[in-house]
Structures are given as structure tokens and as C-alpha cells.
Amino acid sequence: FAKLWNAGVYGGQRTNYFNYSLSLTGFNADVGSPDESLTMTNVAPLFCYTLFWCSINLMVSKYCWTKWKGFRRQRLINLTTSLVHSTVTGCYLVVYPCRNTRLMFASPLHYYSHLETHLVLLSMGYFIYDAIDMLINDILNASCLVLMFHHISALYFLSFVLITHKFLLYSYWALLMEVQ
């Protein structure tokens, strides 16, 4: 067992498989504590992006659809905020593959950039905002529950980008659905 454990030689360098596997799970093997970078670099922007979408909703509700009343007005405000999200992510996601075609098709699994995760965080903030808005303002029916399931599953799968530092470009492909 000791020979197998210590025989981790790859490319002339020793690798410690125990530390590598723990680093994939988000734990620092040297200290034995959770990796704090996930919390510090992603939670604050996610909170700010959620507040950003709430402020977009407030601006739309103040300046748009003022002649409409009741549930129809609330629905139009929500659709306008959704249109803003689709426009922002759609414009970025149409330009990004054109500028980085080779990257999008050559190595989409392992590519990761902290700056480029902000589109994922922006979309996650929108999904959080919209889920809260639906819980507050919508009547629970089948279409509301389906949309809530969509938001929860999108948050779940987009969070894998932040946790694993992989799948960023796959998340871009998935976010292209929001353009429709």
C-alpha cells in the first residue's frame, strides 16, 4: 500500500493524490479547513447582483407600465426585468463565442477565469431575485412551480462552476437558452 501511495509520479514530478483529491472537494489539505476563497469571492458579488436586479425591478416599476394596474402590471414589470437580463446575457454570449471561437470549442471543460464568472454570478443573482419576486407576487400555480423549479435547478447547476472552477464555457452554452 505504501508503494502505491508514494508512487504518484507524473511527468517527473511527485503528486500527492490525497491533497489533490481534497482540493477538488474544497478543503485545504494542509490546514484541514474549508477553502474560504469560494465564500469571499463569490457570495459578495452574488448578493450585489441580486440587489442590482431588485433595483432594476424598482426602476422599471417606477417608470414603466404606469397606466396598468394589478397583477397584469406586476407581470409586465417582471417580464421587462427578464428582458433586461436576456439582453445583457444574450449580447455578451453572442459576442464572446465570436471573439473566442477556438476557446469555446477546444477546451470548454477546464477553462476558468474569475472575471468571466461574473456573467454566471449575474445570472444567478437574477434567478435569486426572480424566485423571491415570484414567491412574493405570484399566485402559486403549475406554471409558477415549473418556473421555480427552473430557477432552482439553474442555480444548482451554475453553482458547480463556482465550486469546481470548471464548466464555465458549458455554463455559457446553457445561458444561451435565456436569450429566447
PDB file of C-alpha atoms in Angstrom:
ATOM      1  CA  PHE A   1       0.000   0.000   0.000  1.00  0.00           C
ATOM      2  CA  ALA A   2       2.792   2.428   0.875  1.00  0.00           C
ATOM      3  CA  LYS A   3       4.469   1.849  -2.501  1.00  0.00           C
ATOM      4  CA  LEU A   4       1.239   2.624  -4.334  1.00  0.00           C
ATOM      5  CA  TRP A   5       0.604   5.674  -2.152  1.00  0.00           C
ATOM      6  CA  ASN A   6       4.072   7.128  -2.679  1.00  0.00           C
ATOM      7  CA  ALA A   7       4.385   6.128  -6.340  1.00  0.00           C
ATOM      8  CA  GLY A   8       2.428   9.118  -7.579  1.00  0.00           C
ATOM      9  CA  VAL A   9       4.928  10.208 -10.203  1.00  0.00           C
ATOM     10  CA  TYR A  10       3.534  12.074 -13.206  1.00  0.00           C
ATOM     11  CA  GLY A  11       5.766  13.867 -15.686  1.00  0.00           C
ATOM     12  CA  GLY A  12       8.801  13.628 -13.414  1.00  0.00           C
ATOM     13  CA  GLN A  13       7.067  15.378 -10.513  1.00  0.00           C
ATOM     14  CA  ARG A  14       5.673  13.793  -7.393  1.00  0.00           C
ATOM     15  CA  THR A  15       1.977  14.388  -6.859  1.00  0.00           C
ATOM     16  CA  ASN A  16       0.162  13.896  -3.627  1.00  0.00           C
ATOM     17  CA  TYR A  17      -3.160  12.349  -4.585  1.00  0.00           C
ATOM     18  CA  PHE A  18      -4.607  12.922  -1.127  1.00  0.00           C
ATOM     19  CA  ASN A  19      -4.051  16.693  -1.280  1.00  0.00           C
ATOM     20  CA  TYR A  20      -5.252  16.798  -4.890  1.00  0.00           C
ATOM     21  CA  SER A  21      -8.500  14.987  -4.107  1.00  0.00           C
ATOM     22  CA  LEU A  22      -9.141  17.178  -1.071  1.00  0.00           C
ATOM     23  CA  SER A  23      -8.507  20.319  -3.084  1.00  0.00           C
ATOM     24  CA  LEU A  24     -11.230  19.217  -5.507  1.00  0.00           C
ATOM     25  CA  THR A  25     -13.706  18.966  -2.648  1.00  0.00           C
ATOM     26  CA  GLY A  26     -12.979  22.495  -1.451  1.00  0.00           C
ATOM     27  CA  PHE A  27     -10.833  21.636   1.567  1.00  0.00           C
ATOM     28  CA  ASN A  28      -7.307  22.783   2.157  1.00  0.00           C
ATOM     29  CA  ALA A  29      -5.468  19.544   2.939  1.00  0.00           C
ATOM     30  CA  ASP A  30      -2.548  21.300   4.603  1.00  0.00           C
ATOM     31  CA  VAL A  31      -4.687  23.083   7.174  1.00  0.00           C
ATOM     32  CA  GLY A  32      -7.786  20.880   7.122  1.00  0.00           C
ATOM     33  CA  SER A  33     -10.194  23.795   6.838  1.00  0.00           C
ATOM     34  CA  PRO A  34     -12.707  24.713   4.133  1.00  0.00           C
ATOM     35  CA  ASP A  35     -11.492  26.811   1.232  1.00  0.00           C
ATOM     36  CA  GLU A  36     -12.566  30.373   2.065  1.00  0.00           C
ATOM     37  CA  SER A  37     -11.988  31.712  -1.450  1.00  0.00           C
ATOM     38  CA  LEU A  38     -15.361  30.377  -2.599  1.00  0.00           C
ATOM     39  CA  THR A  39     -17.159  32.363   0.070  1.00  0.00           C
ATOM     40  CA  MET A  40     -15.233  35.609  -0.143  1.00  0.00           C
ATOM     41  CA  THR A  41     -15.005  35.981  -3.905  1.00  0.00           C
ATOM     42  CA  ASN A  42     -18.454  34.750  -4.915  1.00  0.00           C
ATOM     43  CA  VAL A  43     -21.007  35.432  -2.188  1.00  0.00           C
ATOM     44  CA  ALA A  44     -20.487  39.201  -2.041  1.00  0.00           C
ATOM     45  CA  PRO A  45     -20.828  39.704  -5.830  1.00  0.00           C
ATOM     46  CA  LEU A  46     -23.815  37.341  -5.888  1.00  0.00           C
ATOM     47  CA  PHE A  47     -25.502  39.423  -3.194  1.00  0.00           C
ATOM     48  CA  CYS A  48     -24.666  42.645  -5.077  1.00  0.00           C
ATOM     49  CA  TYR A  49     -26.009  41.256  -8.359  1.00  0.00           C
ATOM     50  CA  THR A  50     -29.228  40.195  -6.619  1.00  0.00           C
ATOM     51  CA  LEU A  51     -29.590  43.749  -5.298  1.00  0.00           C
ATOM     52  CA  PHE A  52     -28.830  45.022  -8.811  1.00  0.00           C
ATOM     53  CA  TRP A  53     -31.792  43.080 -10.221  1.00  0.00           C
ATOM     54  CA  CYS A  54     -34.007  44.326  -7.389  1.00  0.00           C
ATOM     55  CA  SER A  55     -33.029  47.896  -8.271  1.00  0.00           C
ATOM     56  CA  ILE A  56     -33.751  47.236 -11.964  1.00  0.00           C
ATOM     57  CA  ASN A  57     -37.180  45.992 -10.893  1.00  0.00           C
ATOM     58  CA  LEU A  58     -37.750  49.142  -8.812  1.00  0.00           C
ATOM     59  CA  MET A  59     -36.740  51.400 -11.704  1.00  0.00           C
ATOM     60  CA  VAL A  60     -38.982  49.536 -14.132  1.00  0.00           C
ATOM     61  CA  SER A  61     -41.895  49.662 -11.692  1.00  0.00           C
ATOM     62  CA  LYS A  62     -41.418  53.413 -11.195  1.00  0.00           C
ATOM     63  CA  TYR A  63     -41.004  54.458 -14.830  1.00  0.00           C
ATOM     64  CA  CYS A  64     -42.686  51.765 -16.941  1.00  0.00           C
ATOM     65  CA  TRP A  65     -46.188  50.370 -17.229  1.00  0.00           C
ATOM     66  CA  THR A  66     -47.648  53.092 -15.011  1.00  0.00           C
ATOM     67  CA  LYS A  67     -51.086  53.006 -16.653  1.00  0.00           C
ATOM     68  CA  TRP A  68     -51.564  49.314 -15.962  1.00  0.00           C
ATOM     69  CA  LYS A  69     -52.951  48.067 -12.636  1.00  0.00           C
ATOM     70  CA  GLY A  70     -52.823  44.935 -10.514  1.00  0.00           C
ATOM     71  CA  PHE A  71     -51.419  41.583 -11.480  1.00  0.00           C
ATOM     72  CA  ARG A  72     -51.051  42.473 -15.169  1.00  0.00           C
ATOM     73  CA  ARG A  73     -48.755  45.412 -14.279  1.00  0.00           C
ATOM     74  CA  GLN A  74     -46.679  43.231 -11.978  1.00  0.00           C
ATOM     75  CA  ARG A  75     -46.364  40.637 -14.720  1.00  0.00           C
ATOM     76  CA  LEU A  76     -45.242  43.268 -17.260  1.00  0.00           C
ATOM     77  CA  ILE A  77     -42.659  44.608 -14.800  1.00  0.00           C
ATOM     78  CA  ASN A  78     -41.319  41.095 -14.244  1.00  0.00           C
ATOM     79  CA  LEU A  79     -41.178  40.414 -17.986  1.00  0.00           C
ATOM     80  CA  THR A  80     -39.346  43.697 -18.585  1.00  0.00           C
ATOM     81  CA  THR A  81     -36.747  42.813 -15.960  1.00  0.00           C
ATOM     82  CA  SER A  82     -36.420  39.394 -17.586  1.00  0.00           C
ATOM     83  CA  LEU A  83     -35.945  41.098 -20.954  1.00  0.00           C
ATOM     84  CA  VAL A  84     -33.120  43.203 -19.500  1.00  0.00           C
ATOM     85  CA  HIS A  85     -31.447  40.026 -18.195  1.00  0.00           C
ATOM     86  CA  SER A  86     -31.864  38.274 -21.534  1.00  0.00           C
ATOM     87  CA  THR A  87     -30.496  41.270 -23.412  1.00  0.00           C
ATOM     88  CA  VAL A  88     -27.415  41.647 -21.210  1.00  0.00           C
ATOM     89  CA  THR A  89     -26.524  37.960 -21.176  1.00  0.00           C
ATOM     90  CA  GLY A  90     -27.523  37.478 -24.807  1.00  0.00           C
ATOM     91  CA  CYS A  91     -25.345  40.299 -26.124  1.00  0.00           C
ATOM     92  CA  TYR A  92     -22.371  39.039 -24.144  1.00  0.00           C
ATOM     93  CA  LEU A  93     -22.928  35.433 -25.174  1.00  0.00           C
ATOM     94  CA  VAL A  94     -23.289  36.268 -28.856  1.00  0.00           C
ATOM     95  CA  VAL A  95     -20.078  38.309 -28.926  1.00  0.00           C
ATOM     96  CA  TYR A  96     -17.986  36.020 -26.670  1.00  0.00           C
ATOM     97  CA  PRO A  97     -18.009  32.899 -28.907  1.00  0.00           C
ATOM     98  CA  CYS A  98     -17.251  35.049 -31.950  1.00  0.00           C
ATOM     99  CA  ARG A  99     -14.196  36.519 -30.269  1.00  0.00           C
ATOM    100  CA  ASN A 100     -13.099  33.261 -28.586  1.00  0.00           C
ATOM    101  CA  THR A 101     -14.205  30.594 -31.044  1.00  0.00           C
ATOM    102  CA  ARG A 102     -11.189  28.397 -30.572  1.00  0.00           C
ATOM    103  CA  LEU A 103     -11.531  28.502 -26.798  1.00  0.00           C
ATOM    104  CA  MET A 104     -15.254  27.715 -26.878  1.00  0.00           C
ATOM    105  CA  PHE A 105     -14.740  24.563 -28.920  1.00  0.00           C
ATOM    106  CA  ALA A 106     -11.231  23.415 -27.969  1.00  0.00           C
ATOM    107  CA  SER A 107     -11.194  23.284 -24.164  1.00  0.00           C
ATOM    108  CA  PRO A 108     -14.554  24.141 -22.640  1.00  0.00           C
ATOM    109  CA  LEU A 109     -14.211  21.827 -19.638  1.00  0.00           C
ATOM    110  CA  HIS A 110     -11.145  23.170 -17.867  1.00  0.00           C
ATOM    111  CA  TYR A 111     -11.194  26.848 -18.806  1.00  0.00           C
ATOM    112  CA  TYR A 112     -11.861  29.148 -15.855  1.00  0.00           C
ATOM    113  CA  SER A 113     -11.483  32.876 -15.349  1.00  0.00           C
ATOM    114  CA  HIS A 114     -12.510  34.766 -12.224  1.00  0.00           C
ATOM    115  CA  LEU A 115     -13.503  37.791 -14.292  1.00  0.00           C
ATOM    116  CA  GLU A 116     -15.633  35.777 -16.681  1.00  0.00           C
ATOM    117  CA  THR A 117     -17.531  34.080 -13.849  1.00  0.00           C
ATOM    118  CA  HIS A 118     -19.289  37.377 -13.214  1.00  0.00           C
ATOM    119  CA  LEU A 119     -21.727  36.618 -16.023  1.00  0.00           C
ATOM    120  CA  VAL A 120     -22.620  33.413 -14.176  1.00  0.00           C
ATOM    121  CA  LEU A 121     -22.918  35.364 -10.912  1.00  0.00           C
ATOM    122  CA  LEU A 122     -25.060  37.999 -12.648  1.00  0.00           C
ATOM    123  CA  SER A 123     -27.418  35.311 -13.918  1.00  0.00           C
ATOM    124  CA  MET A 124     -27.509  33.579 -10.553  1.00  0.00           C
ATOM    125  CA  GLY A 125     -28.398  36.919  -8.968  1.00  0.00           C
ATOM    126  CA  TYR A 126     -31.229  37.271 -11.462  1.00  0.00           C
ATOM    127  CA  PHE A 127     -32.531  33.779 -10.711  1.00  0.00           C
ATOM    128  CA  ILE A 128     -32.473  34.516  -6.967  1.00  0.00           C
ATOM    129  CA  TYR A 129     -34.245  37.847  -7.500  1.00  0.00           C
ATOM    130  CA  ASP A 130     -36.889  36.299  -9.762  1.00  0.00           C
ATOM    131  CA  ALA A 131     -37.527  33.382  -7.408  1.00  0.00           C
ATOM    132  CA  ILE A 132     -38.063  35.785  -4.498  1.00  0.00           C
ATOM    133  CA  ASP A 133     -40.271  38.006  -6.663  1.00  0.00           C
ATOM    134  CA  MET A 134     -42.364  35.010  -7.695  1.00  0.00           C
ATOM    135  CA  LEU A 135     -42.795  33.914  -4.081  1.00  0.00           C
ATOM    136  CA  ILE A 136     -43.929  37.401  -3.067  1.00  0.00           C
ATOM    137  CA  ASN A 137     -46.073  38.488  -6.018  1.00  0.00           C
ATOM    138  CA  ASP A 138     -47.264  35.451  -7.977  1.00  0.00           C
ATOM    139  CA  ILE A 139     -50.105  33.080  -7.328  1.00  0.00           C
ATOM    140  CA  LEU A 140     -48.849  29.530  -6.872  1.00  0.00           C
ATOM    141  CA  ASN A 141     -49.982  27.510  -9.868  1.00  0.00           C
ATOM    142  CA  ALA A 142     -48.429  24.925 -12.162  1.00  0.00           C
ATOM    143  CA  SER A 143     -46.575  27.409 -14.383  1.00  0.00           C
ATOM    144  CA  CYS A 144     -45.182  29.224 -11.336  1.00  0.00           C
ATOM    145  CA  LEU A 145     -43.943  25.950  -9.861  1.00  0.00           C
ATOM    146  CA  VAL A 146     -42.327  24.939 -13.156  1.00  0.00           C
ATOM    147  CA  LEU A 147     -40.541  28.288 -13.384  1.00  0.00           C
ATOM    148  CA  MET A 148     -39.464  27.989  -9.733  1.00  0.00           C
ATOM    149  CA  PHE A 149     -38.046  24.528 -10.482  1.00  0.00           C
ATOM    150  CA  HIS A 150     -36.209  26.038 -13.473  1.00  0.00           C
ATOM    151  CA  HIS A 151     -34.659  28.744 -11.277  1.00  0.00           C
ATOM    152  CA  ILE A 152     -33.635  26.341  -8.514  1.00  0.00           C
ATOM    153  CA  SER A 153     -32.098  23.860 -10.952  1.00  0.00           C
ATOM    154  CA  ALA A 154     -30.289  26.663 -12.809  1.00  0.00           C
ATOM    155  CA  LEU A 155     -28.854  27.931  -9.521  1.00  0.00           C
ATOM    156  CA  TYR A 156     -27.828  24.400  -8.592  1.00  0.00           C
ATOM    157  CA  PHE A 157     -26.021  23.687 -11.844  1.00  0.00           C
ATOM    158  CA  LEU A 158     -24.454  27.137 -12.216  1.00  0.00           C
ATOM    159  CA  SER A 159     -23.042  26.825  -8.703  1.00  0.00           C
ATOM    160  CA  PHE A 160     -20.890  23.921  -9.947  1.00  0.00           C
ATOM    161  CA  VAL A 161     -18.903  26.457 -11.971  1.00  0.00           C
ATOM    162  CA  LEU A 162     -18.087  28.354  -8.801  1.00  0.00           C
ATOM    163  CA  ILE A 163     -17.356  25.279  -6.702  1.00  0.00           C
ATOM    164  CA  THR A 164     -15.242  23.250  -9.134  1.00  0.00           C
ATOM    165  CA  HIS A 165     -13.654  26.060 -11.183  1.00  0.00           C
ATOM    166  CA  LYS A 166     -14.640  24.085 -14.281  1.00  0.00           C
ATOM    167  CA  PHE A 167     -17.534  24.069 -16.751  1.00  0.00           C
ATOM    168  CA  LEU A 168     -17.527  27.875 -17.247  1.00  0.00           C
ATOM    169  CA  LEU A 169     -17.863  27.664 -21.009  1.00  0.00           C
ATOM    170  CA  TYR A 170     -20.530  24.974 -20.706  1.00  0.00           C
ATOM    171  CA  SER A 171     -22.467  27.356 -18.494  1.00  0.00           C
ATOM    172  CA  TYR A 172     -22.174  29.961 -21.251  1.00  0.00           C
ATOM    173  CA  TRP A 173     -23.734  27.496 -23.681  1.00  0.00           C
ATOM    174  CA  ALA A 174     -26.511  26.804 -21.174  1.00  0.00           C
ATOM    175  CA  LEU A 175     -27.153  30.508 -20.583  1.00  0.00           C
ATOM    176  CA  LEU A 176     -27.745  30.974 -24.308  1.00  0.00           C
ATOM    177  CA  MET A 177     -31.192  29.486 -23.610  1.00  0.00           C
ATOM    178  CA  GLU A 178     -32.049  32.665 -21.706  1.00  0.00           C
ATOM    179  CA  VAL A 179     -31.867  34.620 -24.962  1.00  0.00           C
ATOM    180  CA  GLN A 180     -35.089  33.063 -26.187  1.00  0.00           C
TER     181      GLN A 180
END
